[in-house]
GROMACS .gro file of C-alpha atoms in nm:
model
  389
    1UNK     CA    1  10.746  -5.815 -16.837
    2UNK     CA    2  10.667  -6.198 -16.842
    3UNK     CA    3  10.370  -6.322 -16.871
    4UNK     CA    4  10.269  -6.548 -16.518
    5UNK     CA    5  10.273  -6.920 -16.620
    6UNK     CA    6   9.972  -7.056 -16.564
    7UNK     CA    7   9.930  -7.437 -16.422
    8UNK     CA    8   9.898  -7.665 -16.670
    9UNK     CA    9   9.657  -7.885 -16.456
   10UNK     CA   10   9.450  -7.577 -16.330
   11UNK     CA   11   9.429  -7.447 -16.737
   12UNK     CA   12   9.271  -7.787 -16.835
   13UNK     CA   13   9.019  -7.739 -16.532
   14UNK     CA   14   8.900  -7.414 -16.624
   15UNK     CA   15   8.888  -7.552 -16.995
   16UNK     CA   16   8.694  -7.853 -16.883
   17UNK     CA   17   8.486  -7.629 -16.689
   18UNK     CA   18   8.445  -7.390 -16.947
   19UNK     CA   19   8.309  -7.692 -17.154
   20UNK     CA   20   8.010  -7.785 -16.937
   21UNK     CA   21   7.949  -7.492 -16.907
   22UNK     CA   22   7.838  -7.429 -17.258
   23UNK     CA   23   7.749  -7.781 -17.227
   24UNK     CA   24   7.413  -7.695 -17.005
   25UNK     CA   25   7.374  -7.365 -17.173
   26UNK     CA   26   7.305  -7.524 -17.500
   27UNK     CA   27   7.074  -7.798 -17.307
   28UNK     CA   28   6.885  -7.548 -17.106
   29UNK     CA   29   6.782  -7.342 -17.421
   30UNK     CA   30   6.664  -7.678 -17.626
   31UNK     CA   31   6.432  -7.799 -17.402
   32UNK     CA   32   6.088  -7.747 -17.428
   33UNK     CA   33   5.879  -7.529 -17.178
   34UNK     CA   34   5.572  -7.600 -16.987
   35UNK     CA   35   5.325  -7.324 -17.117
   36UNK     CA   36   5.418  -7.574 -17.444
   37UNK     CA   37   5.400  -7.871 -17.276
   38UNK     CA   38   5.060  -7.738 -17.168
   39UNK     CA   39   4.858  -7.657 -17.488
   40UNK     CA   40   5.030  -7.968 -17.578
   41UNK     CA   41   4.853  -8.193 -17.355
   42UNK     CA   42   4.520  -7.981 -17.423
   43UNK     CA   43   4.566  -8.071 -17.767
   44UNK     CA   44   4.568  -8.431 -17.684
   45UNK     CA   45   4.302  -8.413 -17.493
   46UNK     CA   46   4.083  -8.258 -17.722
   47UNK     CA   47   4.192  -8.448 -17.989
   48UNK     CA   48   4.071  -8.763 -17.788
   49UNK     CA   49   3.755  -8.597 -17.675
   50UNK     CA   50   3.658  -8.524 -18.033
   51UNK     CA   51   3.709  -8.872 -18.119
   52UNK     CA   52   3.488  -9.008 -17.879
   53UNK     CA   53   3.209  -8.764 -17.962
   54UNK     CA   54   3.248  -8.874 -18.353
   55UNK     CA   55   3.242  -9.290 -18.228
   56UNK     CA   56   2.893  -9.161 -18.039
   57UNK     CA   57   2.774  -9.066 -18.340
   58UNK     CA   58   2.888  -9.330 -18.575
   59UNK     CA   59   2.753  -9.596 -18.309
   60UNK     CA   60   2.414  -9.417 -18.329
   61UNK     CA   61   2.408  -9.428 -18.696
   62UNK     CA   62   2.455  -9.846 -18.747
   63UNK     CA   63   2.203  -9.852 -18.433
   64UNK     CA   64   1.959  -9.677 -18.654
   65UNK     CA   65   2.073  -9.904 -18.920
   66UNK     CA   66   2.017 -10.261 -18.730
   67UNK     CA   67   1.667 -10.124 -18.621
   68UNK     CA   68   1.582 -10.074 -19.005
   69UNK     CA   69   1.693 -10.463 -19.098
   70UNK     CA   70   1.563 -10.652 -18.778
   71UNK     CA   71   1.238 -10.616 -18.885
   72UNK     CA   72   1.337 -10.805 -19.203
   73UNK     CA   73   1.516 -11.090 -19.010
   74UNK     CA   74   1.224 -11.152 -18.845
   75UNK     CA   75   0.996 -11.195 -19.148
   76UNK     CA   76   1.172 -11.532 -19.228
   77UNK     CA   77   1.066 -11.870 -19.049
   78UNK     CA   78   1.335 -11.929 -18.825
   79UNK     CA   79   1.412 -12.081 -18.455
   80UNK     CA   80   1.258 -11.888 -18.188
   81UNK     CA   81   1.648 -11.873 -17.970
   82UNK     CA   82   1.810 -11.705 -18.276
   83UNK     CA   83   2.074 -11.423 -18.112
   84UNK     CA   84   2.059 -11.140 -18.342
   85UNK     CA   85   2.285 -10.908 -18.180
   86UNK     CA   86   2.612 -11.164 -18.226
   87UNK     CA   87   2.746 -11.158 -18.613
   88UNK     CA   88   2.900 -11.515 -18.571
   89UNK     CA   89   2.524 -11.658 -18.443
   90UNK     CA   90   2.342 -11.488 -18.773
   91UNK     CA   91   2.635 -11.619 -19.003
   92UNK     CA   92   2.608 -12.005 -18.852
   93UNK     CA   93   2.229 -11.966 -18.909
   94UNK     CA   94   2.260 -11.861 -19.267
   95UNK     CA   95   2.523 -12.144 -19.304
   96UNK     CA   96   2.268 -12.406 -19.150
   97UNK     CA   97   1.963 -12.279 -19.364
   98UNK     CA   98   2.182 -12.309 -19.696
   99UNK     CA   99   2.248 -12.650 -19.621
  100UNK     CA  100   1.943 -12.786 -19.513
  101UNK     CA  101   1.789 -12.578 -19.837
  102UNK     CA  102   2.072 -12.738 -20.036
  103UNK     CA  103   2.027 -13.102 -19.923
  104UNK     CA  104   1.610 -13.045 -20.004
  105UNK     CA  105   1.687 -12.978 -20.349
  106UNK     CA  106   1.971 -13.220 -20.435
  107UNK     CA  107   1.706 -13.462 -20.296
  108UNK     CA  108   1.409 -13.362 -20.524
  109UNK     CA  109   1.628 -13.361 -20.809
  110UNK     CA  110   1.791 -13.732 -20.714
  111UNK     CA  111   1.379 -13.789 -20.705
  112UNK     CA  112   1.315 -13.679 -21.004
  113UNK     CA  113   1.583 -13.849 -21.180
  114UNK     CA  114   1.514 -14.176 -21.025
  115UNK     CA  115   1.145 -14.140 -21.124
  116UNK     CA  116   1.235 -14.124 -21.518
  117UNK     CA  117   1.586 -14.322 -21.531
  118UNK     CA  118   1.900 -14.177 -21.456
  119UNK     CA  119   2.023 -14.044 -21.789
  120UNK     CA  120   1.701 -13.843 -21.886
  121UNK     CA  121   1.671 -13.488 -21.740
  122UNK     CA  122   1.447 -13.297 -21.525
  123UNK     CA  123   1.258 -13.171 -21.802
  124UNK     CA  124   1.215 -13.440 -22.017
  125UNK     CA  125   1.062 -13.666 -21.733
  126UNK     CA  126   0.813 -13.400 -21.692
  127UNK     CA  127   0.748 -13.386 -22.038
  128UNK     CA  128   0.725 -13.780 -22.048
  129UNK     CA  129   0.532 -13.791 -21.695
  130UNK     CA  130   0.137 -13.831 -21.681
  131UNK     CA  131  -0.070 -13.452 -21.634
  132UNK     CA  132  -0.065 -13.561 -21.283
  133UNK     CA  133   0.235 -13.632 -21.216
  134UNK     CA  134   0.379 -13.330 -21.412
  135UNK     CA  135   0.138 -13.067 -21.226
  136UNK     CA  136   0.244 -13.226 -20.893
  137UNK     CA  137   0.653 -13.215 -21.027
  138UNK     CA  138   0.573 -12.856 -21.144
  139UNK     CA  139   0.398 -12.759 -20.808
  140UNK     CA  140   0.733 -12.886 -20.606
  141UNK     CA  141   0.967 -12.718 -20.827
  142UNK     CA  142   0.773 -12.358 -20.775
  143UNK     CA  143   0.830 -12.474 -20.389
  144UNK     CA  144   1.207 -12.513 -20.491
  145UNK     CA  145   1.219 -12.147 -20.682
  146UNK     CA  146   1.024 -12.000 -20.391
  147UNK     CA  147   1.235 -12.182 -20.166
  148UNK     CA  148   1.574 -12.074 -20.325
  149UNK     CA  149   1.447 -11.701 -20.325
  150UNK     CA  150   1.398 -11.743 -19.974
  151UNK     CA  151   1.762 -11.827 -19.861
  152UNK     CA  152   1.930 -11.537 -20.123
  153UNK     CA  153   1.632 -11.312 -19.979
  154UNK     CA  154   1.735 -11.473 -19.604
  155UNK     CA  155   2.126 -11.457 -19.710
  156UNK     CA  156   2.153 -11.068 -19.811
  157UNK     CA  157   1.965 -10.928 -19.540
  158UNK     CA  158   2.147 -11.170 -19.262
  159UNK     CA  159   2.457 -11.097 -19.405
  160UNK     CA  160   2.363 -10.717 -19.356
  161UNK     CA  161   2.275 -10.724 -18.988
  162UNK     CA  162   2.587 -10.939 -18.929
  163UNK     CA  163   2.785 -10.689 -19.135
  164UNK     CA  164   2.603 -10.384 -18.946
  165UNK     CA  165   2.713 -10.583 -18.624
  166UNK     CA  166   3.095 -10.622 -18.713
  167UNK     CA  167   3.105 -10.280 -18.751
  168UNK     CA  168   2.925 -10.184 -18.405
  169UNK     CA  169   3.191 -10.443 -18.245
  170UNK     CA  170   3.467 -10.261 -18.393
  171UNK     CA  171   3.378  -9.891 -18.322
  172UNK     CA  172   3.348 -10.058 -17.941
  173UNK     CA  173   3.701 -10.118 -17.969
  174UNK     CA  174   3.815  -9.802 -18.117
  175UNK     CA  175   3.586  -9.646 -17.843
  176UNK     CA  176   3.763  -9.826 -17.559
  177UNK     CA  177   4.073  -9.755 -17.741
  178UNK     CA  178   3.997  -9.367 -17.756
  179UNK     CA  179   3.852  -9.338 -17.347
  180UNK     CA  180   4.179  -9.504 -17.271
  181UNK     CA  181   4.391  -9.203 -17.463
  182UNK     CA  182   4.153  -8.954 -17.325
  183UNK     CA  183   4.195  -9.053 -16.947
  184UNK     CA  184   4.571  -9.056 -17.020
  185UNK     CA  185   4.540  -8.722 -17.193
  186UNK     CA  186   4.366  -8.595 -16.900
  187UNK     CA  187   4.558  -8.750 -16.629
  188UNK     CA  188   4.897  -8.600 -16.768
  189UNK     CA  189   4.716  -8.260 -16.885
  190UNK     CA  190   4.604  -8.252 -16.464
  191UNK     CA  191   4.967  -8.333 -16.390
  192UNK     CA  192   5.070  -8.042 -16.605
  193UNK     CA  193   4.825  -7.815 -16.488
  194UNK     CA  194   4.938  -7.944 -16.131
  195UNK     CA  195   5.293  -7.805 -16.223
  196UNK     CA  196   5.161  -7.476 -16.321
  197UNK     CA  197   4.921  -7.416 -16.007
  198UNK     CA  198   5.297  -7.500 -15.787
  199UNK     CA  199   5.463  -7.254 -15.956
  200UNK     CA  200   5.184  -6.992 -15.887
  201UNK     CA  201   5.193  -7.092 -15.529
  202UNK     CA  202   5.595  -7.045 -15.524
  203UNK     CA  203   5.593  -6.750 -15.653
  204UNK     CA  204   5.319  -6.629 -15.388
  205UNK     CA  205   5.564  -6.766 -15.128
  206UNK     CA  206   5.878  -6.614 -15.231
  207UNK     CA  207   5.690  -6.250 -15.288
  208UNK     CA  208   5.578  -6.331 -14.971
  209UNK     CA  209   5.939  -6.365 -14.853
  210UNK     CA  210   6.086  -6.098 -15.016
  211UNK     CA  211   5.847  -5.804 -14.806
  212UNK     CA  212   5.867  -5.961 -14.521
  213UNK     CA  213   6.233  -5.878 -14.592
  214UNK     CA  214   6.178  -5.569 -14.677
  215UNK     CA  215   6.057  -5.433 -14.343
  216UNK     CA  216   6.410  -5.619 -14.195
  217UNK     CA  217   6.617  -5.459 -14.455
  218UNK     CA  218   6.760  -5.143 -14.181
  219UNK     CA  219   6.800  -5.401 -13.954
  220UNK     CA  220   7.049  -5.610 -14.154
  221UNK     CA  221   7.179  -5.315 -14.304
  222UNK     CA  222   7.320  -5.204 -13.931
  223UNK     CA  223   7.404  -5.548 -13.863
  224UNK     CA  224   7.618  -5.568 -14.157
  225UNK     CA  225   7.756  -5.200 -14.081
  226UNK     CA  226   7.861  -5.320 -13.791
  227UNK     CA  227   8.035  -5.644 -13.870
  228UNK     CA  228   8.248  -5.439 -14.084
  229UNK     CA  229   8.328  -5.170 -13.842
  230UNK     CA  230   8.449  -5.485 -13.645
  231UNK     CA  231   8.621  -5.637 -13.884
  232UNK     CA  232   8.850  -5.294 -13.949
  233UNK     CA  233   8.903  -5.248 -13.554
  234UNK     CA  234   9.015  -5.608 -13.560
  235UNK     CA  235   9.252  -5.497 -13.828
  236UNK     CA  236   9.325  -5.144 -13.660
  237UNK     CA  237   9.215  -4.939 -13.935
  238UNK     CA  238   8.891  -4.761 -13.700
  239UNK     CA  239   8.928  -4.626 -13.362
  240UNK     CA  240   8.709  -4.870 -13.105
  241UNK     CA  241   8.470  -4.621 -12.989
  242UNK     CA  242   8.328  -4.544 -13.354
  243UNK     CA  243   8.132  -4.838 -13.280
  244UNK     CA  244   7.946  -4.748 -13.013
  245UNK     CA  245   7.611  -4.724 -13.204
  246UNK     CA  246   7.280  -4.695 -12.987
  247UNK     CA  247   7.018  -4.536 -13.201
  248UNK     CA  248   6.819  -4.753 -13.390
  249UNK     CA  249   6.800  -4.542 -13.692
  250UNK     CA  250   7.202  -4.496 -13.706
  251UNK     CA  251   7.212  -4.443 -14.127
  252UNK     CA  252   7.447  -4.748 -14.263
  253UNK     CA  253   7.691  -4.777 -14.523
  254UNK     CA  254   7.496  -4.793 -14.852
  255UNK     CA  255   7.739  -4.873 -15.114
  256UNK     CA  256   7.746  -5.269 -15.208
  257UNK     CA  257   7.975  -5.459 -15.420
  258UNK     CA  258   7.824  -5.746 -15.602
  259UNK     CA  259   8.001  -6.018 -15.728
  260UNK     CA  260   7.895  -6.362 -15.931
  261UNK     CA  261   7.770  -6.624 -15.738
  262UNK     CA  262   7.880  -6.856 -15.966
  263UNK     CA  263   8.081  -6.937 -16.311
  264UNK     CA  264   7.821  -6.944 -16.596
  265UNK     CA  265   7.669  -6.839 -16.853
  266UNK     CA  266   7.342  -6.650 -16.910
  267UNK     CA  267   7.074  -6.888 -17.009
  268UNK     CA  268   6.782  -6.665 -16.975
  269UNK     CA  269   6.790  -6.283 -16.903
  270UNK     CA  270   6.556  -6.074 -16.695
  271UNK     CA  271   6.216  -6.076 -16.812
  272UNK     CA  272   6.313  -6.293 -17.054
  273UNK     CA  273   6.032  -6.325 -17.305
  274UNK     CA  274   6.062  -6.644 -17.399
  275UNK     CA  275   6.044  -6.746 -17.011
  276UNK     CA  276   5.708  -6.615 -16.997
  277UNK     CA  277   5.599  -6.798 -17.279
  278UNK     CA  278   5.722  -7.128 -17.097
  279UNK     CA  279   5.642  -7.087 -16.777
  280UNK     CA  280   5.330  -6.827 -16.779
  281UNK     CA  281   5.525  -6.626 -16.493
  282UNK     CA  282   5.766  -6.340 -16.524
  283UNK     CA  283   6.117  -6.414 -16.527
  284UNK     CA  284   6.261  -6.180 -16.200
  285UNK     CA  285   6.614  -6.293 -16.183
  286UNK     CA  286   6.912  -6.444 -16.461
  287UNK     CA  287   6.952  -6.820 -16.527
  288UNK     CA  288   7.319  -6.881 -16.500
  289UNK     CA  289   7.378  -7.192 -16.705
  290UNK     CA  290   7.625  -7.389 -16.478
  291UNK     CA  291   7.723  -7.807 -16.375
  292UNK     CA  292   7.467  -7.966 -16.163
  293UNK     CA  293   7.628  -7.938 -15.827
  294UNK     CA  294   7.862  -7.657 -15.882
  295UNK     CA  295   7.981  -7.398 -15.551
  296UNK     CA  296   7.688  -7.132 -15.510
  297UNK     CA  297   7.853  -6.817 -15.315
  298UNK     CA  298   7.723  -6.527 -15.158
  299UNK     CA  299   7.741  -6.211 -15.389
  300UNK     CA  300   7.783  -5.985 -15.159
  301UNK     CA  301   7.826  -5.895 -14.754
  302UNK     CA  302   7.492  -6.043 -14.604
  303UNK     CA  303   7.207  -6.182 -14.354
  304UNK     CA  304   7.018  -6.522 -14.442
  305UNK     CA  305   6.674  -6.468 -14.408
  306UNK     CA  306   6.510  -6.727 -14.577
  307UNK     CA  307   6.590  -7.087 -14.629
  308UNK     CA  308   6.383  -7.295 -14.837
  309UNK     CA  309   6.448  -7.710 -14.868
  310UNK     CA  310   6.154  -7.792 -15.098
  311UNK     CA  311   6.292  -8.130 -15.095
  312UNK     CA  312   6.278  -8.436 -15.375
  313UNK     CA  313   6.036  -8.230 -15.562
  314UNK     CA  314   5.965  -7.877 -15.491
  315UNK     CA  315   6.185  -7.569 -15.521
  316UNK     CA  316   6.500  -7.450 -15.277
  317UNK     CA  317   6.606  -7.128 -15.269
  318UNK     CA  318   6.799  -6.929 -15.052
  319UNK     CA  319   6.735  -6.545 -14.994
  320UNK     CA  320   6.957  -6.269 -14.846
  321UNK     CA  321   6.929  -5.945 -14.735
  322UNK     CA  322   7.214  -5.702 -14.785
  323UNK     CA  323   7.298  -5.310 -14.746
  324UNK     CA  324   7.154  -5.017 -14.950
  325UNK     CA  325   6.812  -5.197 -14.983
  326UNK     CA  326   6.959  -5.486 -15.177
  327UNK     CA  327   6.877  -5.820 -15.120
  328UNK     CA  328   6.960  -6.167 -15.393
  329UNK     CA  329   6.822  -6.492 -15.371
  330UNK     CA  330   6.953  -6.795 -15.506
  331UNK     CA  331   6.733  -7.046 -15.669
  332UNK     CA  332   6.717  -7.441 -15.761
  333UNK     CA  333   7.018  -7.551 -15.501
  334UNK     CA  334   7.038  -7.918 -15.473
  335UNK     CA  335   7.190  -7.834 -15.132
  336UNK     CA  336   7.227  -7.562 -14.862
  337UNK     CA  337   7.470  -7.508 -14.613
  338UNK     CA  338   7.371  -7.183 -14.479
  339UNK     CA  339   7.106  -7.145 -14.210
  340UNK     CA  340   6.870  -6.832 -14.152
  341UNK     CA  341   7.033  -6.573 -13.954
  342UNK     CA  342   7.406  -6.648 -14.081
  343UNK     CA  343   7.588  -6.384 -14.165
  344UNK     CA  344   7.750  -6.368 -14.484
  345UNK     CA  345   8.071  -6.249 -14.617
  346UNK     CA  346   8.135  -6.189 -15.013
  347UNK     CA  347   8.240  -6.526 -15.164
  348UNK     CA  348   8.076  -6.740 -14.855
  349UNK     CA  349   7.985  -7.081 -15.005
  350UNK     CA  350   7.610  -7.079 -14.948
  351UNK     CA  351   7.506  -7.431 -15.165
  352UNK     CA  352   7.540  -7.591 -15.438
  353UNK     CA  353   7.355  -7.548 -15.789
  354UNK     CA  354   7.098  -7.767 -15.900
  355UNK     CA  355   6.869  -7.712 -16.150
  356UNK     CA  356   6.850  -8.061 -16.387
  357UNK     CA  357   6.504  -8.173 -16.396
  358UNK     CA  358   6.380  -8.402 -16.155
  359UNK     CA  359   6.647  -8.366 -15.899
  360UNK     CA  360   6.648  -8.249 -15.565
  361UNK     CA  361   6.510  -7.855 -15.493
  362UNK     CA  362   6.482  -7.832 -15.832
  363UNK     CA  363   6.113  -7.802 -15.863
  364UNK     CA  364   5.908  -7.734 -16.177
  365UNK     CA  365   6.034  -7.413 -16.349
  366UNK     CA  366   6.347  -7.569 -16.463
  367UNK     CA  367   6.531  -7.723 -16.793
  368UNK     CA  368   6.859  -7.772 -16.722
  369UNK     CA  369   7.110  -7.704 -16.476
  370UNK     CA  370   7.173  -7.395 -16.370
  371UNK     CA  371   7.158  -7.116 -16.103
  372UNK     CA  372   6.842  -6.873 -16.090
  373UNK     CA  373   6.958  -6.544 -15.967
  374UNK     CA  374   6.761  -6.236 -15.835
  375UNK     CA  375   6.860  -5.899 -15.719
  376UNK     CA  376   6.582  -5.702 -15.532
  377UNK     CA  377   6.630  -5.324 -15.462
  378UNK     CA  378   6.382  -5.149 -15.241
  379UNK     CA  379   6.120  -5.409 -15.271
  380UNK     CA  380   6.141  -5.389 -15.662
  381UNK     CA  381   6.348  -5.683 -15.885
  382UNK     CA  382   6.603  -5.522 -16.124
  383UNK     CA  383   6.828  -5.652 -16.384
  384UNK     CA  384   7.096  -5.857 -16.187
  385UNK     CA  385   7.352  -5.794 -16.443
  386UNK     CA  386   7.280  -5.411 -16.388
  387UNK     CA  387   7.501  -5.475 -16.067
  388UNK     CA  388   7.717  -5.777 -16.134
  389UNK     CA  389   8.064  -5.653 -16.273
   0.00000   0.00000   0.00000
């Protein structure tokens, strides 16, 4: 028998298809989760906070420092409006007292050399000088030694406080520097944290959801019956009066056939450990790696109880109640066309995947796009691929 020729166009679109497929599989597994992104932004937080605890403590330290030298700064004659807290201040006062020092002594010694001609030295003038006249030379040079000792004495201890003082500026730098990273630190740790706290409170609301479709399971399973019954008296394959059902608990057709609500890959399984360690949260349903926008179709005959449009940032699902106790929801759509009470036949377009970070419905417990998928029996999640062929 021959093989059926396939269309060359519609072979390269399930190739290209194929492609981007594996495409956002590979994506969704790289990226990084928030439980990481979490400790993370702890870490940087910390980090910053310790930093800032060890610039309190260096700060305190040339404090103690300064408080040992002032004392020492004010031993010296010097003007009354002297600003010992500013380096540059201290450094122009040593810088004045050196030169007025400097021009005292080149003015003695110009003295002394006029006094005894200009080619005999210091020393020999003295030597050639009345008693008088030496004691009194003698008397002014002590004043010179003392003086000199003065400005080195004045010199090493000013140049210590201003030194002390650079280094007081510059741990107020690193200090601003380090409150900045810590209030960024904190402000994206909050954000983080803000993430996690939404994805608590969605999966409160969609628990939530899926009891309250519990108790309205019977009900859609005999509204479902019925539609069927319908549909094979429209097609003359069940007498009419076989659908004349009045009781309330009338038992219903319990077998279901699932099929894939979309073309894609498994991303992340059920219960998926690595999920958990993302997220914090249990993974109840299978991450179908698949193109940001792609068809999203019922899986099997249904009701729509629950649509969700979480909008520009939160998270839209859409959850269905089916036969048998079953019920699937469909997770990250970037758009629904399905409202709550439609009925659904296998293969009913109900959105379209979403998924990529960021974009619409997609919400926080995403990577890439794809389709979350959850089968519910009975109240309890199970393995979707337990019932997907």
């Amino acid at each position: 028998m021959q093989a059926e020729e396939v269309d060359p166009q519609t072979k390269r679109a399930k190739l290209e298809l194929n492609a981007a497929i594996a495409r956002v599989g590979a994506q969704y597994r790289r990226e990084a989760g928030l439980r990481m992104e979490l400790r993370g932004k702890e870490r940087d937080r910390d980090a910053a906070q310790e930093t800032l605890r060890q610039l309190v403590l260096e700060k305190q330290s040339i404090r103690q420092q300064i408080a040992a030298v002032l004392p020492r700064m004010h031993g010296f004659a010097l003007p009354e409006d002297v600003n010992f807290d500013d380096p540059e201040a201290i450094r122009s006062l040593l810088a004045q007292e050196r030169d007025a020092v400097g021009g005292f002594v080149r003015a003695q010694e110009f003295a002394y050399a006029g006094a005894a001609g200009s080619d005999i030295p210091i020393v020999s003038s003295l030597l050639n000088a009345s008693l008088g006249d030496r004691i009194e030379r003698q008397q002014t040079l002590g004043t010179l030694r003392a003086t000199r000792m003065q400005v080195i004495a004045l010199a090493e201890v000013g140049g210590q406080l201003a030194g002390l003082w650079d280094q007081y500026n510059d741990i107020n730098t690193r200090q601003a520097d380090a409150q900045r990273s810590y209030e960024i630190a904190s402000a994206q740790l909050a954000q983080v944290q803000g993430q996690q706290e939404q994805i608590q409170q969605i999966m409160a609301e969609v628990q939530s959801q899926v009891m309250e479709l519990q108790g309205n399971l019977k009900r859609i399973s005999l509204r479902i019956q019925r539609k069927e019954e319908r549909r094979l008296i429209a097609r003359g394959k069940l007498p009419p009066q076989n659908n004349m059902h009045t009781a309330a608990d009338t038992p219903a057709h319990e077998e279901v056939e699932f099929r894939w609500p979309v073309e894609g890959v498994v991303s992340a399984g059920f219960l998926s450990q690595s999920y958990k360690q993302h997220y914090g949260v249990p993974h109840y349903g299978a991450d179908l790696a698949t193109p940001q926008g792609s068809p999203v179709q019922a899986a099997a005959d249904g009701v729509v109880f629950t649509v969700r449009d979480g909008g520009a940032e939160g998270y839209s699902y859409v959850l269905v109640g089916h036969q048998g106790g079953f019920a699937t929801l469909y997770g990250h759509l970037s758009e629904i066309v399905v409202q709550e009470g439609d009925d659904l036949f296998p293969g009913q377009l109900i959105g379209y995947s979403g998924g990529t970070p960021g974009s619409y419905g997609a919400g926080p417990m995403t990577s890439g796009p794809h389709l979350h998928f959850e089968v519910i029996k009975d109240g309890k999640h199970i393995d979707p691929l337990s019932v997907l062929p």
